[in-house]
């Protein structure tokens, strides 16, 4: 168990709908990252938050948004879903800027299926 | 931004042989290079990492080498076992400042 918790584990929804994925980082970790992994593909960086503020954006669609709350948990919102959004969405956390302990721990992922 | 290229995309070896996976990165500011192993349907898990002030690091059958000048790093697995079969990802980052950029992954299959 990495200490990073993602809910739900599985999600099936229809095209055009909106879903929210939730991530609780390891205790004490300030940085949260979201990655998308499509079938048999690599890990595509979506967005990073550090202590509540957005730090970096990757290949995140405008239909997607995220935030990190004061308690450091994060939510990834996916709207106007399309079939191509079906993927495994991982959250990872690390201690963050200024620390040498930068190992990123991954949650078990949320498998999103859009039908 | 950072760009990480990883080769080969697939690698098949016989049990007991060695396996080598290579990655190159583009941003000279990157100073942290972890390797992750992902088994089917599971989360990526860190297996070894190296920082830019070190040229080589070993952990039992696994070793990683880093050439900062050439901007490449490699994963070496010796005496491979069937349980080493998985997808391996390299990554590059800047200590704590930005998210890791991952390579495209190498599917390693160890034939018994």
Short mmCIF file of N, CA, C and O in Angstrom, two decimals, chain B:
data_model
loop_
_atom_site.label_atom_id
_atom_site.label_comp_id
_atom_site.label_asym_id
_atom_site.label_seq_id
_atom_site.Cartn_x
_atom_site.Cartn_y
_atom_site.Cartn_z
N UNK B 1 9.71 22.11 -22.40
CA UNK B 1 9.60 21.15 -21.32
C UNK B 1 10.47 19.93 -21.53
O UNK B 1 11.09 19.77 -22.57
N UNK B 2 10.48 19.09 -20.54
CA UNK B 2 11.28 17.87 -20.59
C UNK B 2 10.68 16.86 -21.57
O UNK B 2 9.46 16.75 -21.69
N UNK B 3 11.55 16.14 -22.24
CA UNK B 3 11.13 15.06 -23.14
C UNK B 3 11.99 13.84 -22.83
O UNK B 3 13.22 13.93 -22.79
N UNK B 4 11.35 12.72 -22.58
CA UNK B 4 12.07 11.51 -22.23
C UNK B 4 11.76 10.43 -23.27
O UNK B 4 10.58 10.14 -23.52
N UNK B 5 12.79 9.90 -23.87
CA UNK B 5 12.62 8.82 -24.83
C UNK B 5 13.17 7.52 -24.24
O UNK B 5 14.23 7.52 -23.61
N UNK B 6 12.44 6.44 -24.48
CA UNK B 6 12.78 5.16 -23.86
C UNK B 6 12.82 4.08 -24.93
O UNK B 6 11.93 3.99 -25.78
N UNK B 7 13.84 3.23 -24.84
CA UNK B 7 14.00 2.13 -25.80
C UNK B 7 14.55 0.89 -25.09
O UNK B 7 15.33 1.02 -24.14
N UNK B 8 14.19 -0.31 -25.51
CA UNK B 8 13.21 -0.59 -26.56
C UNK B 8 11.80 -0.54 -26.00
O UNK B 8 11.61 -0.42 -24.80
N UNK B 9 10.82 -0.65 -26.86
CA UNK B 9 9.43 -0.66 -26.40
C UNK B 9 9.05 -2.04 -25.88
O UNK B 9 8.19 -2.16 -25.01
N UNK B 10 9.64 -3.07 -26.44
CA UNK B 10 9.45 -4.43 -25.94
C UNK B 10 10.79 -5.13 -25.88
O UNK B 10 11.68 -4.86 -26.67
N UNK B 11 10.91 -6.03 -24.91
CA UNK B 11 12.16 -6.75 -24.71
C UNK B 11 11.83 -8.14 -24.18
O UNK B 11 11.15 -8.27 -23.16
N UNK B 12 12.31 -9.13 -24.88
CA UNK B 12 12.10 -10.51 -24.46
C UNK B 12 13.44 -11.15 -24.20
O UNK B 12 14.33 -11.11 -25.06
N UNK B 13 13.61 -11.72 -23.01
CA UNK B 13 14.87 -12.37 -22.65
C UNK B 13 14.58 -13.73 -22.03
O UNK B 13 13.45 -14.00 -21.59
N UNK B 14 15.59 -14.57 -22.01
CA UNK B 14 15.48 -15.86 -21.36
C UNK B 14 15.79 -15.69 -19.87
O UNK B 14 16.62 -14.85 -19.47
N UNK B 15 15.13 -16.48 -19.08
CA UNK B 15 15.38 -16.45 -17.64
C UNK B 15 16.87 -16.63 -17.38
O UNK B 15 17.52 -17.50 -17.95
N UNK B 16 17.40 -15.75 -16.52
CA UNK B 16 18.81 -15.81 -16.21
C UNK B 16 19.67 -14.84 -17.00
O UNK B 16 20.79 -14.51 -16.59
N UNK B 17 19.13 -14.38 -18.14
CA UNK B 17 19.86 -13.40 -18.94
C UNK B 17 19.73 -12.01 -18.30
O UNK B 17 18.95 -11.80 -17.37
N UNK B 18 20.49 -11.07 -18.85
CA UNK B 18 20.40 -9.68 -18.40
C UNK B 18 19.49 -8.89 -19.34
O UNK B 18 19.32 -9.25 -20.51
N UNK B 19 18.91 -7.83 -18.80
CA UNK B 19 18.07 -6.94 -19.60
C UNK B 19 18.54 -5.50 -19.38
O UNK B 19 18.88 -5.12 -18.25
N UNK B 20 18.56 -4.74 -20.46
CA UNK B 20 18.99 -3.35 -20.38
C UNK B 20 17.95 -2.48 -21.07
O UNK B 20 17.54 -2.76 -22.20
N UNK B 21 17.52 -1.45 -20.39
CA UNK B 21 16.56 -0.48 -20.94
C UNK B 21 17.21 0.89 -20.87
O UNK B 21 17.80 1.26 -19.85
N UNK B 22 17.10 1.64 -21.97
CA UNK B 22 17.79 2.91 -22.06
C UNK B 22 16.83 4.08 -22.22
O UNK B 22 15.80 3.95 -22.89
N UNK B 23 17.19 5.19 -21.62
CA UNK B 23 16.38 6.41 -21.72
C UNK B 23 17.28 7.61 -21.96
O UNK B 23 18.41 7.66 -21.46
N UNK B 24 16.76 8.56 -22.71
CA UNK B 24 17.43 9.84 -22.87
C UNK B 24 16.47 10.94 -22.44
O UNK B 24 15.25 10.79 -22.53
N UNK B 25 17.04 12.04 -21.96
CA UNK B 25 16.22 13.17 -21.55
C UNK B 25 16.76 14.43 -22.21
O UNK B 25 17.89 14.46 -22.69
N UNK B 26 15.95 15.47 -22.20
CA UNK B 26 16.34 16.67 -22.96
C UNK B 26 16.71 17.86 -22.07
O UNK B 26 17.52 18.70 -22.49
N UNK B 27 16.13 17.93 -20.87
CA UNK B 27 16.31 19.12 -20.04
C UNK B 27 17.49 18.93 -19.09
O UNK B 27 17.45 18.08 -18.19
N UNK B 28 18.53 19.72 -19.27
CA UNK B 28 19.73 19.58 -18.45
C UNK B 28 19.46 19.94 -16.99
O UNK B 28 20.27 19.64 -16.12
N UNK B 29 18.30 20.58 -16.70
CA UNK B 29 17.96 20.90 -15.32
C UNK B 29 17.43 19.68 -14.56
O UNK B 29 17.35 19.70 -13.33
N UNK B 30 17.08 18.64 -15.26
CA UNK B 30 16.59 17.43 -14.57
C UNK B 30 17.70 16.84 -13.73
O UNK B 30 18.85 16.74 -14.18
N UNK B 31 17.37 16.47 -12.51
CA UNK B 31 18.39 15.95 -11.60
C UNK B 31 17.94 14.72 -10.82
O UNK B 31 18.62 14.28 -9.89
N UNK B 32 16.80 14.19 -11.18
CA UNK B 32 16.26 13.03 -10.47
C UNK B 32 15.69 12.07 -11.50
O UNK B 32 14.86 12.47 -12.34
N UNK B 33 16.12 10.80 -11.45
CA UNK B 33 15.78 9.83 -12.50
C UNK B 33 15.33 8.52 -11.86
O UNK B 33 16.14 7.65 -11.58
N UNK B 34 14.04 8.38 -11.68
CA UNK B 34 13.53 7.13 -11.09
C UNK B 34 13.11 6.14 -12.18
O UNK B 34 12.83 6.52 -13.32
N UNK B 35 13.03 4.89 -11.78
CA UNK B 35 12.51 3.83 -12.62
C UNK B 35 11.33 3.19 -11.89
O UNK B 35 11.43 2.87 -10.71
N UNK B 36 10.26 2.99 -12.65
CA UNK B 36 9.06 2.40 -12.08
C UNK B 36 8.75 1.09 -12.80
O UNK B 36 8.95 0.96 -14.00
N UNK B 37 8.22 0.15 -12.04
CA UNK B 37 7.76 -1.14 -12.59
C UNK B 37 6.26 -1.18 -12.45
O UNK B 37 5.71 -0.89 -11.37
N UNK B 38 5.58 -1.52 -13.53
CA UNK B 38 4.13 -1.60 -13.48
C UNK B 38 3.68 -2.97 -13.95
O UNK B 38 3.84 -3.33 -15.12
N UNK B 39 3.12 -3.74 -13.05
CA UNK B 39 2.54 -5.03 -13.41
C UNK B 39 1.13 -4.80 -13.93
O UNK B 39 0.50 -3.77 -13.64
N UNK B 40 0.65 -5.74 -14.67
CA UNK B 40 -0.63 -5.60 -15.35
C UNK B 40 -1.75 -5.22 -14.39
O UNK B 40 -1.99 -5.90 -13.40
N UNK B 41 -2.39 -4.09 -14.70
CA UNK B 41 -3.53 -3.66 -13.91
C UNK B 41 -3.20 -3.06 -12.56
O UNK B 41 -4.10 -2.77 -11.76
N UNK B 42 -1.90 -2.85 -12.30
CA UNK B 42 -1.50 -2.33 -10.99
C UNK B 42 -0.85 -0.96 -11.12
O UNK B 42 -0.62 -0.46 -12.21
N UNK B 43 -0.58 -0.37 -9.99
CA UNK B 43 0.04 0.95 -9.97
C UNK B 43 1.52 0.86 -10.29
O UNK B 43 2.16 -0.16 -10.02
N UNK B 44 2.12 1.91 -10.86
CA UNK B 44 3.58 1.94 -11.01
C UNK B 44 4.22 2.00 -9.63
O UNK B 44 3.77 2.74 -8.74
N UNK B 45 5.28 1.23 -9.47
CA UNK B 45 5.99 1.23 -8.20
C UNK B 45 7.45 1.51 -8.44
O UNK B 45 8.07 0.92 -9.35
N UNK B 46 8.01 2.36 -7.61
CA UNK B 46 9.42 2.72 -7.74
C UNK B 46 10.30 1.52 -7.42
O UNK B 46 10.11 0.83 -6.42
N UNK B 47 11.26 1.24 -8.31
CA UNK B 47 12.18 0.15 -8.04
C UNK B 47 13.58 0.65 -7.75
O UNK B 47 14.33 0.01 -7.00
N UNK B 48 13.97 1.74 -8.33
CA UNK B 48 15.27 2.32 -8.07
C UNK B 48 15.28 3.74 -8.62
O UNK B 48 14.53 4.05 -9.56
N UNK B 49 16.10 4.59 -8.04
CA UNK B 49 16.22 5.95 -8.58
C UNK B 49 17.66 6.42 -8.43
O UNK B 49 18.45 5.82 -7.68
N UNK B 50 18.01 7.44 -9.17
CA UNK B 50 19.36 7.98 -9.12
C UNK B 50 19.29 9.48 -9.25
O UNK B 50 18.42 10.02 -9.95
N UNK B 51 20.17 10.16 -8.57
CA UNK B 51 20.23 11.62 -8.65
C UNK B 51 21.46 12.01 -9.44
O UNK B 51 22.40 11.23 -9.60
N UNK B 52 21.47 13.25 -9.91
CA UNK B 52 22.49 13.65 -10.87
C UNK B 52 23.88 13.74 -10.30
O UNK B 52 24.85 13.89 -11.04
N UNK B 53 24.01 13.64 -8.98
CA UNK B 53 25.35 13.69 -8.39
C UNK B 53 25.97 12.30 -8.25
O UNK B 53 27.04 12.14 -7.65
N UNK B 54 25.28 11.31 -8.80
CA UNK B 54 25.74 9.93 -8.71
C UNK B 54 25.76 9.34 -10.11
O UNK B 54 24.87 9.60 -10.91
N UNK B 55 26.76 8.52 -10.43
CA UNK B 55 26.85 7.94 -11.75
C UNK B 55 26.24 6.56 -11.86
O UNK B 55 25.83 6.15 -12.95
N UNK B 56 26.20 5.84 -10.72
CA UNK B 56 25.67 4.48 -10.76
C UNK B 56 25.12 4.13 -9.39
O UNK B 56 25.61 4.58 -8.35
N UNK B 57 24.09 3.31 -9.41
CA UNK B 57 23.49 2.86 -8.16
C UNK B 57 23.01 1.43 -8.34
O UNK B 57 22.46 1.09 -9.39
N UNK B 58 23.27 0.60 -7.33
CA UNK B 58 22.86 -0.81 -7.43
C UNK B 58 21.98 -1.19 -6.25
O UNK B 58 22.12 -0.69 -5.14
N UNK B 59 21.07 -2.11 -6.55
CA UNK B 59 20.23 -2.68 -5.51
C UNK B 59 19.97 -4.13 -5.90
O UNK B 59 19.08 -4.41 -6.70
N UNK B 60 20.75 -5.02 -5.37
CA UNK B 60 20.67 -6.45 -5.65
C UNK B 60 20.83 -6.68 -7.15
O UNK B 60 21.90 -6.42 -7.69
N UNK B 61 19.80 -7.17 -7.83
CA UNK B 61 19.95 -7.49 -9.26
C UNK B 61 19.68 -6.30 -10.17
O UNK B 61 19.74 -6.42 -11.39
N UNK B 62 19.39 -5.17 -9.59
CA UNK B 62 19.02 -4.00 -10.38
C UNK B 62 20.08 -2.92 -10.23
O UNK B 62 20.58 -2.68 -9.13
N UNK B 63 20.43 -2.28 -11.34
CA UNK B 63 21.38 -1.18 -11.30
C UNK B 63 20.93 -0.11 -12.28
O UNK B 63 20.26 -0.41 -13.28
N UNK B 64 21.25 1.10 -11.98
CA UNK B 64 20.97 2.20 -12.88
C UNK B 64 22.24 3.01 -13.07
O UNK B 64 23.02 3.20 -12.12
N UNK B 65 22.50 3.42 -14.31
CA UNK B 65 23.65 4.25 -14.61
C UNK B 65 23.16 5.56 -15.21
O UNK B 65 22.11 5.60 -15.87
N UNK B 66 23.90 6.61 -15.00
CA UNK B 66 23.54 7.93 -15.49
C UNK B 66 24.75 8.59 -16.13
O UNK B 66 25.83 8.63 -15.54
N UNK B 67 24.55 9.11 -17.33
CA UNK B 67 25.58 9.87 -18.03
C UNK B 67 25.00 11.26 -18.26
O UNK B 67 24.21 11.48 -19.18
N UNK B 68 25.37 12.20 -17.39
CA UNK B 68 24.80 13.55 -17.47
C UNK B 68 25.21 14.28 -18.74
O UNK B 68 24.44 15.05 -19.32
N UNK B 69 26.44 14.04 -19.16
CA UNK B 69 26.93 14.73 -20.35
C UNK B 69 26.12 14.36 -21.57
O UNK B 69 25.74 15.21 -22.37
N UNK B 70 25.85 13.07 -21.70
CA UNK B 70 25.10 12.58 -22.85
C UNK B 70 23.60 12.62 -22.60
O UNK B 70 22.81 12.35 -23.51
N UNK B 71 23.20 12.95 -21.39
CA UNK B 71 21.78 13.00 -21.01
C UNK B 71 21.10 11.66 -21.26
O UNK B 71 20.02 11.59 -21.87
N UNK B 72 21.73 10.59 -20.80
CA UNK B 72 21.04 9.31 -20.86
C UNK B 72 21.29 8.49 -19.61
O UNK B 72 22.28 8.66 -18.91
N UNK B 73 20.34 7.63 -19.32
CA UNK B 73 20.42 6.75 -18.17
C UNK B 73 19.82 5.41 -18.53
O UNK B 73 18.99 5.32 -19.44
N UNK B 74 20.28 4.38 -17.86
CA UNK B 74 19.91 3.02 -18.22
C UNK B 74 19.58 2.20 -16.98
O UNK B 74 20.12 2.42 -15.91
N UNK B 75 18.70 1.24 -17.19
CA UNK B 75 18.34 0.27 -16.15
C UNK B 75 18.91 -1.07 -16.56
O UNK B 75 18.72 -1.50 -17.70
N UNK B 76 19.60 -1.71 -15.63
CA UNK B 76 20.18 -3.03 -15.89
C UNK B 76 19.58 -4.01 -14.89
O UNK B 76 19.64 -3.78 -13.68
N UNK B 77 19.03 -5.09 -15.40
CA UNK B 77 18.52 -6.16 -14.55
C UNK B 77 19.32 -7.41 -14.87
O UNK B 77 19.36 -7.86 -16.03
N UNK B 78 19.99 -7.96 -13.87
CA UNK B 78 20.77 -9.18 -14.09
C UNK B 78 20.00 -10.39 -13.57
O UNK B 78 19.07 -10.25 -12.76
N UNK B 79 20.37 -11.55 -14.07
CA UNK B 79 19.76 -12.82 -13.63
C UNK B 79 18.24 -12.71 -13.61
O UNK B 79 17.60 -12.97 -12.59
N UNK B 80 17.67 -12.33 -14.73
CA UNK B 80 16.24 -12.08 -14.79
C UNK B 80 15.43 -13.31 -14.40
O UNK B 80 15.83 -14.46 -14.64
N UNK B 81 14.27 -13.03 -13.81
CA UNK B 81 13.35 -14.08 -13.37
C UNK B 81 11.98 -13.79 -13.96
O UNK B 81 11.67 -12.64 -14.29
N UNK B 82 11.13 -14.79 -14.08
CA UNK B 82 9.80 -14.58 -14.66
C UNK B 82 9.02 -13.46 -13.96
O UNK B 82 8.28 -12.73 -14.62
N UNK B 83 9.23 -13.31 -12.67
CA UNK B 83 8.50 -12.25 -11.94
C UNK B 83 9.00 -10.85 -12.28
O UNK B 83 8.40 -9.85 -11.84
N UNK B 84 10.07 -10.75 -13.05
CA UNK B 84 10.53 -9.45 -13.53
C UNK B 84 9.69 -8.98 -14.72
O UNK B 84 9.80 -7.83 -15.14
N UNK B 85 8.89 -9.87 -15.27
CA UNK B 85 8.05 -9.51 -16.42
C UNK B 85 7.06 -8.42 -16.01
O UNK B 85 6.29 -8.59 -15.05
N UNK B 86 7.10 -7.30 -16.72
CA UNK B 86 6.26 -6.15 -16.39
C UNK B 86 6.58 -5.04 -17.39
O UNK B 86 7.42 -5.23 -18.28
N UNK B 87 5.93 -3.92 -17.23
CA UNK B 87 6.28 -2.73 -18.00
C UNK B 87 7.13 -1.83 -17.11
O UNK B 87 6.78 -1.59 -15.95
N UNK B 88 8.24 -1.39 -17.64
CA UNK B 88 9.16 -0.53 -16.90
C UNK B 88 9.14 0.86 -17.51
O UNK B 88 9.23 1.04 -18.72
N UNK B 89 9.03 1.86 -16.64
CA UNK B 89 9.03 3.25 -17.07
C UNK B 89 10.22 3.99 -16.46
O UNK B 89 10.46 3.88 -15.25
N UNK B 90 10.92 4.73 -17.29
CA UNK B 90 11.90 5.65 -16.76
C UNK B 90 11.25 7.02 -16.64
O UNK B 90 10.20 7.27 -17.24
N UNK B 91 11.84 7.89 -15.86
CA UNK B 91 11.29 9.23 -15.70
C UNK B 91 12.42 10.19 -15.36
O UNK B 91 13.48 9.79 -14.89
N UNK B 92 12.17 11.44 -15.63
CA UNK B 92 13.14 12.49 -15.31
C UNK B 92 12.40 13.65 -14.68
O UNK B 92 11.26 13.95 -15.05
N UNK B 93 13.06 14.30 -13.72
CA UNK B 93 12.41 15.42 -13.06
C UNK B 93 13.42 16.31 -12.38
O UNK B 93 14.62 16.05 -12.35
N UNK B 94 12.88 17.37 -11.82
CA UNK B 94 13.68 18.35 -11.10
C UNK B 94 13.23 18.29 -9.65
O UNK B 94 12.06 18.54 -9.37
N UNK B 95 14.15 17.99 -8.76
CA UNK B 95 13.83 17.66 -7.38
C UNK B 95 12.70 18.50 -6.79
O UNK B 95 12.88 19.64 -6.40
N UNK B 96 11.53 17.93 -6.75
CA UNK B 96 10.42 18.57 -6.09
C UNK B 96 9.75 19.70 -6.84
O UNK B 96 8.61 20.05 -6.55
N UNK B 97 10.43 20.28 -7.85
CA UNK B 97 9.86 21.48 -8.47
C UNK B 97 8.79 21.16 -9.49
O UNK B 97 7.83 21.90 -9.65
N UNK B 98 8.97 20.09 -10.23
CA UNK B 98 7.97 19.80 -11.25
C UNK B 98 7.74 18.30 -11.34
O UNK B 98 8.51 17.50 -10.88
N UNK B 99 6.63 18.00 -11.95
CA UNK B 99 6.22 16.62 -12.05
C UNK B 99 7.21 15.82 -12.90
O UNK B 99 7.89 16.37 -13.76
N UNK B 100 7.25 14.54 -12.64
CA UNK B 100 8.09 13.67 -13.43
C UNK B 100 7.55 13.54 -14.85
O UNK B 100 6.34 13.45 -15.06
N UNK B 101 8.45 13.52 -15.80
CA UNK B 101 8.10 13.21 -17.19
C UNK B 101 8.52 11.78 -17.44
O UNK B 101 9.68 11.42 -17.21
N UNK B 102 7.59 10.97 -17.89
CA UNK B 102 7.85 9.55 -18.06
C UNK B 102 8.20 9.21 -19.50
O UNK B 102 7.72 9.84 -20.45
N UNK B 103 9.01 8.19 -19.65
CA UNK B 103 9.23 7.58 -20.94
C UNK B 103 8.00 6.77 -21.33
O UNK B 103 7.07 6.61 -20.53
N UNK B 104 8.01 6.24 -22.52
CA UNK B 104 6.83 5.55 -23.05
C UNK B 104 6.69 4.13 -22.56
O UNK B 104 5.68 3.48 -22.83
N UNK B 105 7.69 3.63 -21.85
CA UNK B 105 7.58 2.30 -21.26
C UNK B 105 8.24 1.21 -22.09
O UNK B 105 8.31 1.29 -23.31
N UNK B 106 8.72 0.19 -21.39
CA UNK B 106 9.30 -1.01 -22.02
C UNK B 106 8.61 -2.22 -21.44
O UNK B 106 8.61 -2.41 -20.21
N UNK B 107 8.02 -3.01 -22.32
CA UNK B 107 7.39 -4.24 -21.85
C UNK B 107 8.44 -5.34 -21.84
O UNK B 107 8.90 -5.77 -22.90
N UNK B 108 8.82 -5.78 -20.66
CA UNK B 108 9.83 -6.83 -20.51
C UNK B 108 9.13 -8.16 -20.27
O UNK B 108 8.27 -8.28 -19.39
N UNK B 109 9.50 -9.13 -21.08
CA UNK B 109 8.99 -10.48 -20.88
C UNK B 109 10.16 -11.42 -20.66
O UNK B 109 11.08 -11.47 -21.47
N UNK B 110 10.14 -12.12 -19.55
CA UNK B 110 11.20 -13.07 -19.22
C UNK B 110 10.65 -14.46 -19.45
O UNK B 110 9.69 -14.89 -18.78
N UNK B 111 11.25 -15.14 -20.39
CA UNK B 111 10.79 -16.48 -20.77
C UNK B 111 11.43 -17.52 -19.85
O UNK B 111 12.64 -17.55 -19.71
N UNK B 112 10.60 -18.38 -19.23
CA UNK B 112 11.17 -19.39 -18.32
C UNK B 112 11.94 -20.45 -19.09
O UNK B 112 11.76 -20.64 -20.29
#
